[in-house]
Amino acid sequence: MDKSQKIVLITGVSSGLGLAMAKCFLAHGHTVIGVSRRRSDIALSHWIQADLTQDPDRVKIVRTVEAQFGHLDCLVNNAGMGSYATWEELPEAELRALFELDFFAPVALTKKLLPLLEKSHGSVVNISSAAGRLWVPCMGAYCAAKAAVAMFSNTLGIELAKRKIHVLDVAPGQINTGFSSRAFGHRPVPDSPGSGSTSPEKLANFVYCAWRKKQTRVTYPSMLKYALFFLRAIIPGIYQKVSLKLWKL
Ligand SMILES: NC(=O)c1ccc[n+]([C@@H]2O[C@H](COP(=O)([O-])OP(=O)(O)OC[C@H]3O[C@@H](n4cnc5c(N)ncnc54)[C@H](OP(=O)(O)O)[C@@H]3O)[C@@H](O)[C@H]2O)c1
């Protein structure tokens, strides 16, 4: 196999960002192993049907990769879901289910795949969220889970640096995937400034370039990191007032 052609495992390939990233990596000539519960409608190199919240399914993923490929260059932990409810409204079972998928599943899968990634000096790419870097009312559980994912990436990156495993945290802003319609909670999601303008394909290309450049922490769009800092540090009072109005609190 051509050395520039990598073996990449992407979770959540049946829709949205995962599907777009799978297409992007395939278009660049890489082998893409996709994971999801529903089949993806693109021709992946290999598809593993799995519920990432179930440990036996995670074991199945690792065994399949070992048996069929014996090698892995990059794990993209993308599968996830949202939650639109206040802390008071959110049932504990939904909070736990959210953390199972958004936090515990990527941590568990990464740990199981580290031996393969160590051999290849590969990468772990975690899709967190801009929501993990800003306090968004009615999205507190999601913000907390994604902040945990970002901290997982940052600390893991340091722990693995000497073993030459690269870790990238990607914090996207709002992307057009229909993600909100599949979230927990029943709060209608207000339009936020600049929302609805970004396609999953653009983000996929951005992630691909960040992975190739071995970056460690990126927000998408790049300028968003300045906006987040501005909202948090410069105008927290105005941000809070606008949030209360937007979310009808
Ligand atoms: N869209 C945004 O605005 C946005 C912004 C920032 C961050 N993100 C993050 O980006 C990632 C992808 O979001 P998206 O917008 O592409 O959402 P999406 O279109 O709803 O896709 C979610 C993917 O996760 C998979 N998935 C869900 N539960 C699963 C489970 N238990 N086991 C295996 N796979 C599962 C789904 O496949 P199946 O249902 O077939 O299993 C689907 O392929 C998420 O981590 C999200 O938090 C999204």
mmCIF file of C-alpha atoms and ligand atoms in Angstrom:
data_model
loop_
_atom_site.group_PDB
_atom_site.id
_atom_site.type_symbol
_atom_site.label_atom_id
_atom_site.label_comp_id
_atom_site.label_asym_id
_atom_site.label_seq_id
_atom_site.Cartn_x
_atom_site.Cartn_y
_atom_site.Cartn_z
ATOM 1 C CA MET A 1 0.000 0.000 0.000
ATOM 2 C CA ASP A 2 1.179 3.554 -0.815
ATOM 3 C CA LYS A 3 2.611 5.033 2.433
ATOM 4 C CA SER A 4 0.636 8.259 1.971
ATOM 5 C CA GLN A 5 -2.581 6.236 1.935
ATOM 6 C CA LYS A 6 -3.782 5.979 5.545
ATOM 7 C CA ILE A 7 -6.311 3.782 7.323
ATOM 8 C CA VAL A 8 -8.836 5.987 9.078
ATOM 9 C CA LEU A 9 -11.719 4.981 11.347
ATOM 10 C CA ILE A 10 -14.557 7.525 11.598
ATOM 11 C CA THR A 11 -17.514 7.165 13.974
ATOM 12 C CA GLY A 12 -20.966 8.466 13.059
ATOM 13 C CA VAL A 13 -20.700 8.058 9.267
ATOM 14 C CA SER A 14 -24.413 7.697 8.479
ATOM 15 C CA SER A 15 -25.056 11.458 8.398
ATOM 16 C CA GLY A 16 -23.749 14.975 8.935
ATOM 17 C CA LEU A 17 -20.109 15.673 9.678
ATOM 18 C CA GLY A 18 -19.098 12.012 9.839
ATOM 19 C CA LEU A 19 -20.515 11.347 6.377
ATOM 20 C CA ALA A 20 -18.820 14.471 4.989
ATOM 21 C CA MET A 21 -15.477 13.534 6.589
ATOM 22 C CA ALA A 22 -15.741 9.970 5.251
ATOM 23 C CA LYS A 23 -16.289 11.355 1.717
ATOM 24 C CA CYS A 24 -13.387 13.782 2.125
ATOM 25 C CA PHE A 25 -10.888 11.170 3.374
ATOM 26 C CA LEU A 26 -11.989 8.733 0.639
ATOM 27 C CA ALA A 27 -11.588 11.444 -2.006
ATOM 28 C CA HIS A 28 -7.967 11.904 -0.843
ATOM 29 C CA GLY A 29 -7.321 8.206 -1.426
ATOM 30 C CA HIS A 30 -7.428 6.940 2.150
ATOM 31 C CA THR A 31 -9.080 3.767 3.423
ATOM 32 C CA VAL A 32 -12.124 4.683 5.515
ATOM 33 C CA ILE A 33 -13.634 2.328 8.074
ATOM 34 C CA GLY A 34 -16.994 3.784 9.116
ATOM 35 C CA VAL A 35 -18.972 3.107 12.278
ATOM 36 C CA SER A 36 -22.654 3.856 12.872
ATOM 37 C CA ARG A 37 -25.899 2.094 13.699
ATOM 38 C CA ARG A 38 -27.557 2.934 10.358
ATOM 39 C CA ARG A 39 -25.743 2.126 7.115
ATOM 40 C CA SER A 40 -24.091 5.030 5.358
ATOM 41 C CA ASP A 41 -25.230 5.651 1.770
ATOM 42 C CA ILE A 42 -21.674 5.999 0.438
ATOM 43 C CA ALA A 43 -19.290 3.199 -0.531
ATOM 44 C CA LEU A 44 -16.939 3.039 2.463
ATOM 45 C CA SER A 45 -13.855 0.821 2.460
ATOM 46 C CA HIS A 46 -15.505 -1.019 5.343
ATOM 47 C CA TRP A 47 -18.573 -0.372 7.528
ATOM 48 C CA ILE A 48 -19.046 -1.673 11.059
ATOM 49 C CA GLN A 49 -22.537 -1.565 12.463
ATOM 50 C CA ALA A 50 -22.178 -0.676 16.125
ATOM 51 C CA ASP A 51 -23.787 1.201 18.960
ATOM 52 C CA LEU A 52 -20.838 3.066 20.440
ATOM 53 C CA THR A 53 -22.458 3.250 23.869
ATOM 54 C CA GLN A 54 -22.253 -0.553 24.194
ATOM 55 C CA ASP A 55 -18.918 -2.030 25.259
ATOM 56 C CA PRO A 56 -19.366 -5.339 23.353
ATOM 57 C CA ASP A 57 -19.875 -3.252 20.190
ATOM 58 C CA ARG A 58 -16.687 -1.300 20.893
ATOM 59 C CA VAL A 59 -14.832 -4.594 21.340
ATOM 60 C CA LYS A 60 -16.290 -5.739 17.988
ATOM 61 C CA ILE A 61 -14.945 -2.579 16.309
ATOM 62 C CA VAL A 62 -11.417 -3.171 17.637
ATOM 63 C CA ARG A 63 -11.437 -6.879 16.712
ATOM 64 C CA THR A 64 -12.669 -6.093 13.198
ATOM 65 C CA VAL A 65 -9.963 -3.475 12.630
ATOM 66 C CA GLU A 66 -7.279 -5.835 13.975
ATOM 67 C CA ALA A 67 -8.498 -8.814 11.933
ATOM 68 C CA GLN A 68 -9.234 -7.067 8.631
ATOM 69 C CA PHE A 69 -6.570 -4.352 8.572
ATOM 70 C CA GLY A 70 -4.060 -5.052 11.387
ATOM 71 C CA HIS A 71 -3.256 -1.343 11.279
ATOM 72 C CA LEU A 72 -4.841 2.037 12.062
ATOM 73 C CA ASP A 73 -3.476 5.517 11.338
ATOM 74 C CA CYS A 74 -6.281 7.737 12.560
ATOM 75 C CA LEU A 75 -9.342 7.473 14.804
ATOM 76 C CA VAL A 76 -11.955 10.210 14.361
ATOM 77 C CA ASN A 77 -14.336 10.294 17.333
ATOM 78 C CA ASN A 78 -17.224 12.146 15.727
ATOM 79 C CA ALA A 79 -20.508 10.434 16.693
ATOM 80 C CA GLY A 80 -22.460 12.498 19.165
ATOM 81 C CA MET A 81 -25.772 14.109 19.937
ATOM 82 C CA GLY A 82 -27.088 17.297 21.476
ATOM 83 C CA SER A 83 -29.408 18.289 24.281
ATOM 84 C CA TYR A 84 -31.699 21.311 24.434
ATOM 85 C CA ALA A 85 -33.138 21.635 27.922
ATOM 86 C CA THR A 86 -32.438 23.522 31.115
ATOM 87 C CA TRP A 87 -30.737 21.510 33.869
ATOM 88 C CA GLU A 88 -34.063 21.447 35.722
ATOM 89 C CA GLU A 89 -35.919 20.034 32.722
ATOM 90 C CA LEU A 90 -33.342 17.422 31.747
ATOM 91 C CA PRO A 91 -34.106 13.939 33.150
ATOM 92 C CA GLU A 92 -31.088 12.220 34.719
ATOM 93 C CA ALA A 93 -31.426 9.293 32.291
ATOM 94 C CA GLU A 94 -30.997 11.660 29.322
ATOM 95 C CA LEU A 95 -28.004 13.343 30.945
ATOM 96 C CA ARG A 96 -26.348 9.963 31.465
ATOM 97 C CA ALA A 97 -27.203 8.816 27.917
ATOM 98 C CA LEU A 98 -25.711 12.024 26.515
ATOM 99 C CA PHE A 99 -22.457 11.542 28.434
ATOM 100 C CA GLU A 100 -22.362 7.852 27.424
ATOM 101 C CA LEU A 101 -22.288 8.768 23.726
ATOM 102 C CA ASP A 102 -20.531 12.140 23.727
ATOM 103 C CA PHE A 103 -17.866 11.457 26.360
ATOM 104 C CA PHE A 104 -17.515 7.892 27.683
ATOM 105 C CA ALA A 105 -17.774 6.207 24.252
ATOM 106 C CA PRO A 106 -14.898 8.168 22.613
ATOM 107 C CA VAL A 107 -12.738 7.741 25.719
ATOM 108 C CA ALA A 108 -13.364 3.971 25.825
ATOM 109 C CA LEU A 109 -12.880 3.453 22.080
ATOM 110 C CA THR A 110 -9.676 5.517 22.056
ATOM 111 C CA LYS A 111 -8.213 3.512 24.935
ATOM 112 C CA LYS A 112 -8.944 0.247 23.145
ATOM 113 C CA LEU A 113 -7.359 1.453 19.886
ATOM 114 C CA LEU A 114 -4.221 3.008 21.412
ATOM 115 C CA PRO A 115 -2.023 -0.085 20.849
ATOM 116 C CA LEU A 116 -2.726 0.094 17.086
ATOM 117 C CA LEU A 117 -2.244 3.880 17.021
ATOM 118 C CA GLU A 118 1.030 3.566 18.907
ATOM 119 C CA LYS A 119 2.393 1.173 16.275
ATOM 120 C CA SER A 120 1.522 3.579 13.461
ATOM 121 C CA HIS A 121 2.375 6.801 15.368
ATOM 122 C CA GLY A 122 -1.153 7.724 14.407
ATOM 123 C CA SER A 123 -3.732 10.346 15.368
ATOM 124 C CA VAL A 124 -6.823 10.710 17.499
ATOM 125 C CA VAL A 125 -9.206 13.405 16.225
ATOM 126 C CA ASN A 126 -11.972 14.327 18.645
ATOM 127 C CA ILE A 127 -14.929 16.421 17.529
ATOM 128 C CA SER A 128 -15.887 18.563 20.511
ATOM 129 C CA SER A 129 -17.824 21.799 20.004
ATOM 130 C CA ALA A 130 -17.678 25.572 20.370
ATOM 131 C CA ALA A 131 -20.446 24.921 22.919
ATOM 132 C CA GLY A 132 -17.785 23.304 25.099
ATOM 133 C CA ARG A 133 -15.981 26.646 25.243
ATOM 134 C CA LEU A 134 -18.937 28.920 26.028
ATOM 135 C CA TRP A 135 -21.796 28.688 28.487
ATOM 136 C CA VAL A 136 -24.952 28.320 26.368
ATOM 137 C CA PRO A 137 -28.159 28.221 28.439
ATOM 138 C CA CYS A 138 -30.501 25.310 27.692
ATOM 139 C CA MET A 139 -27.464 23.417 26.352
ATOM 140 C CA GLY A 140 -25.680 22.993 29.684
ATOM 141 C CA ALA A 141 -25.421 19.204 29.525
ATOM 142 C CA TYR A 142 -24.046 19.317 25.977
ATOM 143 C CA CYS A 143 -21.618 22.133 26.898
ATOM 144 C CA ALA A 144 -20.405 20.055 29.853
ATOM 145 C CA ALA A 145 -19.961 16.884 27.766
ATOM 146 C CA LYS A 146 -18.087 18.727 25.007
ATOM 147 C CA ALA A 147 -15.902 20.629 27.514
ATOM 148 C CA ALA A 148 -15.025 17.196 28.913
ATOM 149 C CA VAL A 149 -14.158 15.966 25.398
ATOM 150 C CA ALA A 150 -11.879 18.982 24.861
ATOM 151 C CA MET A 151 -10.116 18.346 28.176
ATOM 152 C CA PHE A 152 -9.799 14.663 27.266
ATOM 153 C CA SER A 153 -8.079 15.663 24.005
ATOM 154 C CA ASN A 154 -5.763 18.223 25.550
ATOM 155 C CA THR A 155 -4.590 16.016 28.421
ATOM 156 C CA LEU A 156 -4.365 12.885 26.252
ATOM 157 C CA GLY A 157 -2.243 14.806 23.748
ATOM 158 C CA ILE A 158 0.315 15.648 26.440
ATOM 159 C CA GLU A 159 0.292 12.127 27.892
ATOM 160 C CA LEU A 160 0.948 10.552 24.475
ATOM 161 C CA ALA A 161 3.353 13.106 23.026
ATOM 162 C CA LYS A 162 6.506 11.083 23.765
ATOM 163 C CA ARG A 163 4.937 8.022 22.159
ATOM 164 C CA LYS A 164 4.369 10.071 19.001
ATOM 165 C CA ILE A 165 0.579 9.759 18.960
ATOM 166 C CA HIS A 166 -0.958 12.987 17.735
ATOM 167 C CA VAL A 167 -4.222 14.271 19.259
ATOM 168 C CA LEU A 168 -6.413 16.939 17.620
ATOM 169 C CA ASP A 169 -9.413 18.633 19.209
ATOM 170 C CA VAL A 170 -11.867 20.204 16.745
ATOM 171 C CA ALA A 171 -14.454 22.640 18.114
ATOM 172 C CA PRO A 172 -16.965 23.470 15.363
ATOM 173 C CA GLY A 173 -19.580 26.190 15.562
ATOM 174 C CA GLN A 174 -23.054 25.563 14.168
ATOM 175 C CA ILE A 175 -23.072 23.413 11.007
ATOM 176 C CA ASN A 176 -26.044 22.477 8.779
ATOM 177 C CA THR A 177 -26.591 18.798 9.554
ATOM 178 C CA GLY A 178 -30.043 18.597 11.138
ATOM 179 C CA PHE A 179 -28.236 17.757 14.397
ATOM 180 C CA SER A 180 -30.743 19.758 16.526
ATOM 181 C CA SER A 181 -33.679 17.675 15.316
ATOM 182 C CA ARG A 182 -32.033 14.515 16.740
ATOM 183 C CA ALA A 183 -31.148 16.016 20.127
ATOM 184 C CA PHE A 184 -32.557 15.297 23.577
ATOM 185 C CA GLY A 185 -34.894 17.885 25.094
ATOM 186 C CA HIS A 186 -37.729 19.817 23.582
ATOM 187 C CA ARG A 187 -36.546 23.417 23.623
ATOM 188 C CA PRO A 188 -36.873 25.031 20.197
ATOM 189 C CA VAL A 189 -33.414 26.133 19.073
ATOM 190 C CA PRO A 190 -33.245 29.866 18.330
ATOM 191 C CA ASP A 191 -31.370 31.164 15.289
ATOM 192 C CA SER A 192 -28.024 32.489 16.382
ATOM 193 C CA PRO A 193 -26.046 35.069 14.417
ATOM 194 C CA GLY A 194 -24.140 33.427 11.549
ATOM 195 C CA SER A 195 -25.881 30.081 12.038
ATOM 196 C CA GLY A 196 -27.009 27.977 9.139
ATOM 197 C CA SER A 197 -24.246 29.181 6.872
ATOM 198 C CA THR A 198 -21.711 26.377 7.174
ATOM 199 C CA SER A 199 -21.819 23.130 5.265
ATOM 200 C CA PRO A 200 -20.481 19.841 6.683
ATOM 201 C CA GLU A 201 -18.287 19.508 3.566
ATOM 202 C CA LYS A 202 -16.382 22.713 4.395
ATOM 203 C CA LEU A 203 -15.811 21.538 7.956
ATOM 204 C CA ALA A 204 -14.678 18.110 6.694
ATOM 205 C CA ASN A 205 -12.052 19.733 4.499
ATOM 206 C CA PHE A 206 -10.914 21.927 7.392
ATOM 207 C CA VAL A 207 -10.546 18.876 9.692
ATOM 208 C CA TYR A 208 -8.650 17.029 6.980
ATOM 209 C CA CYS A 209 -6.120 19.895 6.609
ATOM 210 C CA ALA A 210 -5.753 20.280 10.407
ATOM 211 C CA TRP A 211 -5.044 16.525 10.684
ATOM 212 C CA ARG A 212 -2.452 16.643 7.882
ATOM 213 C CA LYS A 213 -0.732 19.612 9.533
ATOM 214 C CA LYS A 214 -0.775 17.788 12.907
ATOM 215 C CA GLN A 215 -2.517 20.686 14.606
ATOM 216 C CA THR A 216 -3.668 20.054 18.162
ATOM 217 C CA ARG A 217 -6.553 22.454 18.824
ATOM 218 C CA VAL A 218 -8.754 24.165 16.253
ATOM 219 C CA THR A 219 -12.098 25.967 16.153
ATOM 220 C CA TYR A 220 -14.209 26.164 13.019
ATOM 221 C CA PRO A 221 -14.538 28.699 11.525
ATOM 222 C CA SER A 222 -11.058 29.767 12.725
ATOM 223 C CA MET A 223 -12.264 33.289 13.570
ATOM 224 C CA LEU A 224 -14.770 31.766 16.012
ATOM 225 C CA LYS A 225 -12.096 31.507 18.701
ATOM 226 C CA TYR A 226 -11.910 35.319 18.805
ATOM 227 C CA ALA A 227 -15.708 35.595 18.978
ATOM 228 C CA LEU A 228 -15.790 33.084 21.856
ATOM 229 C CA PHE A 229 -13.103 35.010 23.742
ATOM 230 C CA PHE A 230 -14.977 38.288 23.123
ATOM 231 C CA LEU A 231 -18.279 36.893 24.409
ATOM 232 C CA ARG A 232 -16.667 35.265 27.468
ATOM 233 C CA ALA A 233 -14.167 37.900 28.500
ATOM 234 C CA ILE A 234 -15.251 41.255 27.081
ATOM 235 C CA ILE A 235 -19.048 41.304 27.078
ATOM 236 C CA PRO A 236 -20.258 38.509 29.401
ATOM 237 C CA GLY A 237 -23.126 40.697 30.691
ATOM 238 C CA ILE A 238 -24.453 41.509 27.203
ATOM 239 C CA TYR A 239 -23.981 37.870 26.143
ATOM 240 C CA GLN A 240 -26.081 36.761 29.134
ATOM 241 C CA LYS A 241 -28.864 39.286 28.371
ATOM 242 C CA VAL A 242 -29.037 38.218 24.713
ATOM 243 C CA SER A 243 -29.010 34.526 25.685
ATOM 244 C CA LEU A 244 -31.905 34.961 28.110
ATOM 245 C CA LYS A 245 -33.935 36.629 25.355
ATOM 246 C CA LEU A 246 -33.013 34.141 22.626
ATOM 247 C CA TRP A 247 -33.856 31.119 24.766
ATOM 248 C CA LYS A 248 -36.988 32.784 26.239
ATOM 249 C CA LEU A 249 -35.828 32.249 29.831
HETATM 250 N N1 LIG B 1 -23.896 20.063 13.676
HETATM 251 C C1 LIG B 1 -23.369 20.960 14.452
HETATM 252 O O1 LIG B 1 -23.777 22.133 14.451
HETATM 253 C C2 LIG B 1 -22.225 20.592 15.393
HETATM 254 C C3 LIG B 1 -21.502 21.628 15.985
HETATM 255 C C4 LIG B 1 -20.456 21.309 16.828
HETATM 256 C C5 LIG B 1 -20.137 19.986 17.078
HETATM 257 N N2 LIG B 1 -20.873 18.998 16.495
HETATM 258 C C6 LIG B 1 -20.497 17.612 16.801
HETATM 259 O O2 LIG B 1 -20.211 16.947 15.593
HETATM 260 C C7 LIG B 1 -20.508 15.556 15.709
HETATM 261 C C8 LIG B 1 -21.400 15.116 14.562
HETATM 262 O O3 LIG B 1 -22.605 15.870 14.592
HETATM 263 P P1 LIG B 1 -23.575 15.960 13.341
HETATM 264 O O4 LIG B 1 -24.063 17.362 13.303
HETATM 265 O O5 LIG B 1 -22.952 15.372 12.144
HETATM 266 O O6 LIG B 1 -24.762 15.056 13.856
HETATM 267 P P2 LIG B 1 -25.669 13.956 13.105
HETATM 268 O O7 LIG B 1 -25.892 14.355 11.671
HETATM 269 O O8 LIG B 1 -26.842 13.750 13.986
HETATM 270 O O9 LIG B 1 -24.740 12.673 13.093
HETATM 271 C C9 LIG B 1 -24.497 11.939 14.263
HETATM 272 C C10 LIG B 1 -23.846 10.624 13.870
HETATM 273 O O10 LIG B 1 -23.590 9.912 15.081
HETATM 274 C C11 LIG B 1 -24.063 8.583 14.936
HETATM 275 N N3 LIG B 1 -24.503 8.039 16.208
HETATM 276 C C12 LIG B 1 -25.414 8.565 17.063
HETATM 277 N N4 LIG B 1 -25.585 7.751 18.109
HETATM 278 C C13 LIG B 1 -24.770 6.682 17.905
HETATM 279 C C14 LIG B 1 -24.505 5.494 18.626
HETATM 280 N N5 LIG B 1 -25.116 5.235 19.800
HETATM 281 N N6 LIG B 1 -23.609 4.609 18.127
HETATM 282 C C15 LIG B 1 -23.011 4.836 16.933
HETATM 283 N N7 LIG B 1 -23.195 5.959 16.221
HETATM 284 C C16 LIG B 1 -24.072 6.853 16.693
HETATM 285 C C17 LIG B 1 -25.238 8.696 13.974
HETATM 286 O O11 LIG B 1 -25.406 7.467 13.302
HETATM 287 P P3 LIG B 1 -26.553 6.379 13.633
HETATM 288 O O12 LIG B 1 -27.757 7.130 14.118
HETATM 289 O O13 LIG B 1 -26.723 5.688 12.334
HETATM 290 O O14 LIG B 1 -25.946 5.501 14.659
HETATM 291 C C18 LIG B 1 -24.739 9.753 12.999
HETATM 292 O O15 LIG B 1 -23.990 9.157 11.968
HETATM 293 C C19 LIG B 1 -21.148 15.391 17.093
HETATM 294 O O16 LIG B 1 -20.191 14.954 18.012
HETATM 295 C C20 LIG B 1 -21.603 16.805 17.426
HETATM 296 O O17 LIG B 1 -21.673 17.010 18.818
HETATM 297 C C21 LIG B 1 -21.905 19.269 15.657
#
